[in-house]
Amino acid sequence: MIQKVRGFQDIYGENAKKYRYIVETVRNIFNLYSFQEIILPYVEDISLFKRSVGEETDIVQKEMYTFKDRGGRDLALRPEGTASCVRAYIEEKMYAQGSYHKLFYEGAMFRYERPQAGRYRQFHQIGAEIFGVSSVYADAELIQMVDKIVKTLNIQARLEINTLGDFNSRKLYSQALRDYFSQYKDKLCETCLKRLDTNPLRILDCKVESCKEISKEAPVITDYISKESKDRFNELLDILSKLGVNYRVNPGLVRGLDYYTETVFEFITDKIGAQGTVAAGGRYDNLVEQLGGPPTPALGFAAGIERLMLLISQLEKKDILITIIPINSDYILKGLELSKFLRDSEIKSEFMLKTGSLKSMMKTADKFRTDFVIFVSDKLELKDMKSGEQLIFYSEEDLIDHIKGEKAV
Ligand code: HAM
């Protein structure tokens, strides 16, 4: 038997409902905050991710699904959405059409990571990006929106927040790390030796024990951040408090992607094991320019839909479901007509052809979480699955009136 690819999932049944519920809920919130949808390609030029997510990040170094197409182009399945969004912003010259843009996207992302609970090789994100606003109030508004998403989905997650400072602060900090780690060249792993030249910040993220040990005493970013960045960060914290958003400052939060400046944040839960970050994001004020666009401040976030799915309990059932069973082949057409009639009256119904014993059919109906079964013969026999009560009707109209009454209760 051919099996699904490792790290990929079939999402069906209750899980598919949860998936759609999350997407619908988040899209509604995006709508309240006036974000516009952008549907982005799944495949991009490899260099887009190298130049944005970063040449030295795990994502680009080890996790991308890359291939050559028949025309010899070097392509990648997208590992995240921000890079594509920025590319589209520049390529479609959105900057020329108004002073700022608020976009959202949703869909599959691909990373060749080690699969475990909450971590897959194909996963889905729903995220939003804002282009053209530098004000700290935009950071606050975005974070408050993510907080609202988490609360609306009834998920318990704490907000951790940090600042990486402006571009200059990051450069100073990188140099300080380079000086520090250079003393331990003999103890660093091979990857980190390379990172020492290219991006010493990444060493702080290394999972190799010896590197982790040395990182403990490394300089901390807070000591290298300019006064402006510190003030900005404090202002953000103050606004968040005023908006009723709880947070914890975590100076060790650096994120796994290279494009961030200033604010970075993660919403983290303890309820699903090691992969507890359900949503994450921050500012990336240099990225648009870095990818060839005009200087444009920007910020955004993305949530992992599978992780959210792990956190929401069984969904409440909203609609009444009616299952229609013709008692024998003489009544199939009558049953199908009744189903059409119910559906035309906006009542959800399942038309079930008699396949086995009545008992096994009732079992299937129960699995569908049916509220009522109607046995179709010369009469219409309605059975309430919860109370067991049975009622007999001779006209479809009377039956619908009765069901509508039940629906209203
Ligand atoms: P990220 O932290 O790499 O950021 O991913 C965002 C979220 O996607 C994570 O917090 C997690 O919930 C989910 N996620 C990531 N990898 C996996 C995986 N292998 N399996 C399941 N879920 C996963 C970004 O991607 C940035 N583009 C976020 C952003 C938008 N920053 C600014 N704008």
PDB file of C-alpha atoms in Angstrom, residues 166-305:
ATOM      1  CA  ASP A 166      17.291  48.590  15.048  1.00  0.00           C
ATOM      2  CA  PHE A 167      19.640  47.472  12.296  1.00  0.00           C
ATOM      3  CA  ASN A 168      22.604  49.205  13.915  1.00  0.00           C
ATOM      4  CA  SER A 169      21.996  47.677  17.341  1.00  0.00           C
ATOM      5  CA  ARG A 170      21.847  44.271  15.727  1.00  0.00           C
ATOM      6  CA  LYS A 171      25.146  44.893  13.965  1.00  0.00           C
ATOM      7  CA  LEU A 172      26.800  45.925  17.236  1.00  0.00           C
ATOM      8  CA  TYR A 173      25.343  42.902  19.000  1.00  0.00           C
ATOM      9  CA  SER A 174      26.478  40.572  16.206  1.00  0.00           C
ATOM     10  CA  GLN A 175      30.015  41.914  16.560  1.00  0.00           C
ATOM     11  CA  ALA A 176      29.905  41.406  20.346  1.00  0.00           C
ATOM     12  CA  LEU A 177      28.791  37.813  19.828  1.00  0.00           C
ATOM     13  CA  ARG A 178      31.475  37.257  17.215  1.00  0.00           C
ATOM     14  CA  ASP A 179      34.148  38.499  19.637  1.00  0.00           C
ATOM     15  CA  TYR A 180      32.752  36.352  22.427  1.00  0.00           C
ATOM     16  CA  PHE A 181      32.344  33.099  20.474  1.00  0.00           C
ATOM     17  CA  SER A 182      35.725  33.512  18.736  1.00  0.00           C
ATOM     18  CA  GLN A 183      37.349  32.594  22.054  1.00  0.00           C
ATOM     19  CA  TYR A 184      35.674  29.185  21.860  1.00  0.00           C
ATOM     20  CA  LYS A 185      36.357  28.189  18.262  1.00  0.00           C
ATOM     21  CA  ASP A 186      37.616  24.767  19.348  1.00  0.00           C
ATOM     22  CA  LYS A 187      34.334  24.005  21.177  1.00  0.00           C
ATOM     23  CA  LEU A 188      31.816  25.227  18.576  1.00  0.00           C
ATOM     24  CA  CYS A 189      30.147  22.737  16.226  1.00  0.00           C
ATOM     25  CA  GLU A 190      30.982  22.921  12.526  1.00  0.00           C
ATOM     26  CA  THR A 191      27.780  24.760  11.624  1.00  0.00           C
ATOM     27  CA  CYS A 192      28.359  27.376  14.320  1.00  0.00           C
ATOM     28  CA  LEU A 193      31.941  27.925  13.132  1.00  0.00           C
ATOM     29  CA  LYS A 194      30.436  29.009   9.829  1.00  0.00           C
ATOM     30  CA  ARG A 195      27.774  31.057  11.600  1.00  0.00           C
ATOM     31  CA  LEU A 196      30.545  32.925  13.403  1.00  0.00           C
ATOM     32  CA  ASP A 197      31.331  34.683  10.113  1.00  0.00           C
ATOM     33  CA  THR A 198      27.910  34.891   8.588  1.00  0.00           C
ATOM     34  CA  ASN A 199      25.406  35.274  11.430  1.00  0.00           C
ATOM     35  CA  PRO A 200      26.600  34.763  15.008  1.00  0.00           C
ATOM     36  CA  LEU A 201      23.071  35.385  16.347  1.00  0.00           C
ATOM     37  CA  ARG A 202      22.114  31.944  15.068  1.00  0.00           C
ATOM     38  CA  ILE A 203      24.633  30.308  17.428  1.00  0.00           C
ATOM     39  CA  LEU A 204      22.269  31.207  20.271  1.00  0.00           C
ATOM     40  CA  ASP A 205      19.679  28.937  18.642  1.00  0.00           C
ATOM     41  CA  CYS A 206      22.037  25.933  18.221  1.00  0.00           C
ATOM     42  CA  LYS A 207      20.835  22.692  19.799  1.00  0.00           C
ATOM     43  CA  VAL A 208      24.317  21.091  20.131  1.00  0.00           C
ATOM     44  CA  GLU A 209      25.135  20.694  23.835  1.00  0.00           C
ATOM     45  CA  SER A 210      28.628  22.285  23.758  1.00  0.00           C
ATOM     46  CA  CYS A 211      27.326  25.321  21.842  1.00  0.00           C
ATOM     47  CA  LYS A 212      24.382  25.639  24.222  1.00  0.00           C
ATOM     48  CA  GLU A 213      26.776  25.598  27.169  1.00  0.00           C
ATOM     49  CA  ILE A 214      28.969  28.400  25.744  1.00  0.00           C
ATOM     50  CA  SER A 215      25.854  30.425  24.802  1.00  0.00           C
ATOM     51  CA  LYS A 216      24.840  30.623  28.460  1.00  0.00           C
ATOM     52  CA  GLU A 217      27.515  33.231  29.192  1.00  0.00           C
ATOM     53  CA  ALA A 218      27.192  35.081  25.872  1.00  0.00           C
ATOM     54  CA  PRO A 219      26.451  38.828  25.815  1.00  0.00           C
ATOM     55  CA  VAL A 220      22.725  39.633  25.991  1.00  0.00           C
ATOM     56  CA  ILE A 221      21.022  41.744  23.382  1.00  0.00           C
ATOM     57  CA  THR A 222      19.527  44.190  25.889  1.00  0.00           C
ATOM     58  CA  ASP A 223      23.005  45.641  26.495  1.00  0.00           C
ATOM     59  CA  TYR A 224      23.456  46.572  22.829  1.00  0.00           C
ATOM     60  CA  ILE A 225      20.174  48.183  22.025  1.00  0.00           C
ATOM     61  CA  SER A 226      20.048  51.910  21.288  1.00  0.00           C
ATOM     62  CA  LYS A 227      18.155  54.258  23.578  1.00  0.00           C
ATOM     63  CA  GLU A 228      15.576  54.863  20.810  1.00  0.00           C
ATOM     64  CA  SER A 229      14.863  51.142  20.494  1.00  0.00           C
ATOM     65  CA  LYS A 230      14.626  50.714  24.261  1.00  0.00           C
ATOM     66  CA  ASP A 231      12.237  53.669  24.541  1.00  0.00           C
ATOM     67  CA  ARG A 232      10.211  52.337  21.658  1.00  0.00           C
ATOM     68  CA  PHE A 233       9.964  48.933  23.294  1.00  0.00           C
ATOM     69  CA  ASN A 234       8.915  50.407  26.635  1.00  0.00           C
ATOM     70  CA  GLU A 235       6.280  52.472  24.896  1.00  0.00           C
ATOM     71  CA  LEU A 236       4.961  49.336  23.203  1.00  0.00           C
ATOM     72  CA  LEU A 237       4.735  47.521  26.547  1.00  0.00           C
ATOM     73  CA  ASP A 238       2.888  50.457  28.002  1.00  0.00           C
ATOM     74  CA  ILE A 239       0.345  50.536  25.144  1.00  0.00           C
ATOM     75  CA  LEU A 240      -0.182  46.773  25.395  1.00  0.00           C
ATOM     76  CA  SER A 241      -0.941  47.092  29.106  1.00  0.00           C
ATOM     77  CA  LYS A 242      -3.428  49.831  28.359  1.00  0.00           C
ATOM     78  CA  LEU A 243      -5.091  47.601  25.743  1.00  0.00           C
ATOM     79  CA  GLY A 244      -5.397  44.817  28.322  1.00  0.00           C
ATOM     80  CA  VAL A 245      -2.854  42.515  26.658  1.00  0.00           C
ATOM     81  CA  ASN A 246      -0.767  40.507  29.144  1.00  0.00           C
ATOM     82  CA  TYR A 247       2.858  39.781  28.235  1.00  0.00           C
ATOM     83  CA  ARG A 248       6.169  38.525  29.561  1.00  0.00           C
ATOM     84  CA  VAL A 249       9.404  40.130  28.372  1.00  0.00           C
ATOM     85  CA  ASN A 250      11.850  37.421  27.323  1.00  0.00           C
ATOM     86  CA  PRO A 251      15.297  38.855  26.442  1.00  0.00           C
ATOM     87  CA  GLY A 252      16.318  35.442  25.036  1.00  0.00           C
ATOM     88  CA  LEU A 253      13.668  35.483  22.323  1.00  0.00           C
ATOM     89  CA  VAL A 254      15.562  35.873  19.005  1.00  0.00           C
ATOM     90  CA  ARG A 255      13.344  33.939  16.499  1.00  0.00           C
ATOM     91  CA  GLY A 256      14.612  31.543  13.845  1.00  0.00           C
ATOM     92  CA  LEU A 257      14.389  33.866  10.842  1.00  0.00           C
ATOM     93  CA  ASP A 258      16.902  36.599   9.984  1.00  0.00           C
ATOM     94  CA  TYR A 259      14.690  39.441   8.820  1.00  0.00           C
ATOM     95  CA  TYR A 260      13.476  40.757  12.174  1.00  0.00           C
ATOM     96  CA  THR A 261      14.278  44.158  13.675  1.00  0.00           C
ATOM     97  CA  GLU A 262      12.839  45.778  16.821  1.00  0.00           C
ATOM     98  CA  THR A 263       9.733  43.936  18.111  1.00  0.00           C
ATOM     99  CA  VAL A 264       9.565  40.132  18.106  1.00  0.00           C
ATOM    100  CA  PHE A 265       6.890  38.053  19.840  1.00  0.00           C
ATOM    101  CA  GLU A 266       5.518  34.562  20.294  1.00  0.00           C
ATOM    102  CA  PHE A 267       2.305  33.184  21.779  1.00  0.00           C
ATOM    103  CA  ILE A 268       3.292  30.004  23.612  1.00  0.00           C
ATOM    104  CA  THR A 269       1.252  27.260  25.238  1.00  0.00           C
ATOM    105  CA  ASP A 270       2.400  24.545  27.662  1.00  0.00           C
ATOM    106  CA  LYS A 271      -0.409  22.216  26.668  1.00  0.00           C
ATOM    107  CA  ILE A 272       0.972  20.485  23.568  1.00  0.00           C
ATOM    108  CA  GLY A 273       4.520  19.526  24.522  1.00  0.00           C
ATOM    109  CA  ALA A 274       7.723  20.889  23.037  1.00  0.00           C
ATOM    110  CA  GLN A 275       6.162  22.545  19.988  1.00  0.00           C
ATOM    111  CA  GLY A 276       4.274  25.127  22.001  1.00  0.00           C
ATOM    112  CA  THR A 277       4.545  28.255  19.849  1.00  0.00           C
ATOM    113  CA  VAL A 278       1.129  28.728  18.290  1.00  0.00           C
ATOM    114  CA  ALA A 279       1.678  32.139  16.697  1.00  0.00           C
ATOM    115  CA  ALA A 280       4.741  34.292  16.151  1.00  0.00           C
ATOM    116  CA  GLY A 281       5.944  37.389  14.389  1.00  0.00           C
ATOM    117  CA  GLY A 282       7.518  40.799  14.611  1.00  0.00           C
ATOM    118  CA  ARG A 283       8.838  43.778  12.721  1.00  0.00           C
ATOM    119  CA  TYR A 284      11.081  43.556   9.663  1.00  0.00           C
ATOM    120  CA  ASP A 285      11.783  47.148   8.685  1.00  0.00           C
ATOM    121  CA  ASN A 286      14.677  46.415   6.277  1.00  0.00           C
ATOM    122  CA  LEU A 287      13.340  43.468   4.340  1.00  0.00           C
ATOM    123  CA  VAL A 288      11.403  45.280   1.602  1.00  0.00           C
ATOM    124  CA  GLU A 289      14.454  47.368   0.714  1.00  0.00           C
ATOM    125  CA  GLN A 290      16.744  44.359   1.017  1.00  0.00           C
ATOM    126  CA  LEU A 291      14.656  42.557  -1.619  1.00  0.00           C
ATOM    127  CA  GLY A 292      14.800  45.486  -4.027  1.00  0.00           C
ATOM    128  CA  GLY A 293      11.781  47.592  -2.997  1.00  0.00           C
ATOM    129  CA  PRO A 294      11.675  51.121  -1.633  1.00  0.00           C
ATOM    130  CA  PRO A 295      12.489  51.536   2.089  1.00  0.00           C
ATOM    131  CA  THR A 296       9.273  50.357   3.786  1.00  0.00           C
ATOM    132  CA  PRO A 297       8.713  49.544   7.431  1.00  0.00           C
ATOM    133  CA  ALA A 298       6.739  46.316   7.891  1.00  0.00           C
ATOM    134  CA  LEU A 299       5.517  43.842  10.474  1.00  0.00           C
ATOM    135  CA  GLY A 300       3.412  40.724  10.709  1.00  0.00           C
ATOM    136  CA  PHE A 301       2.735  37.350  12.285  1.00  0.00           C
ATOM    137  CA  ALA A 302       1.688  33.828  11.413  1.00  0.00           C
ATOM    138  CA  ALA A 303      -0.158  31.171  13.408  1.00  0.00           C
ATOM    139  CA  GLY A 304       0.253  27.415  12.957  1.00  0.00           C
ATOM    140  CA  ILE A 305      -3.188  25.981  12.229  1.00  0.00           C
TER     141      ILE A 305
END
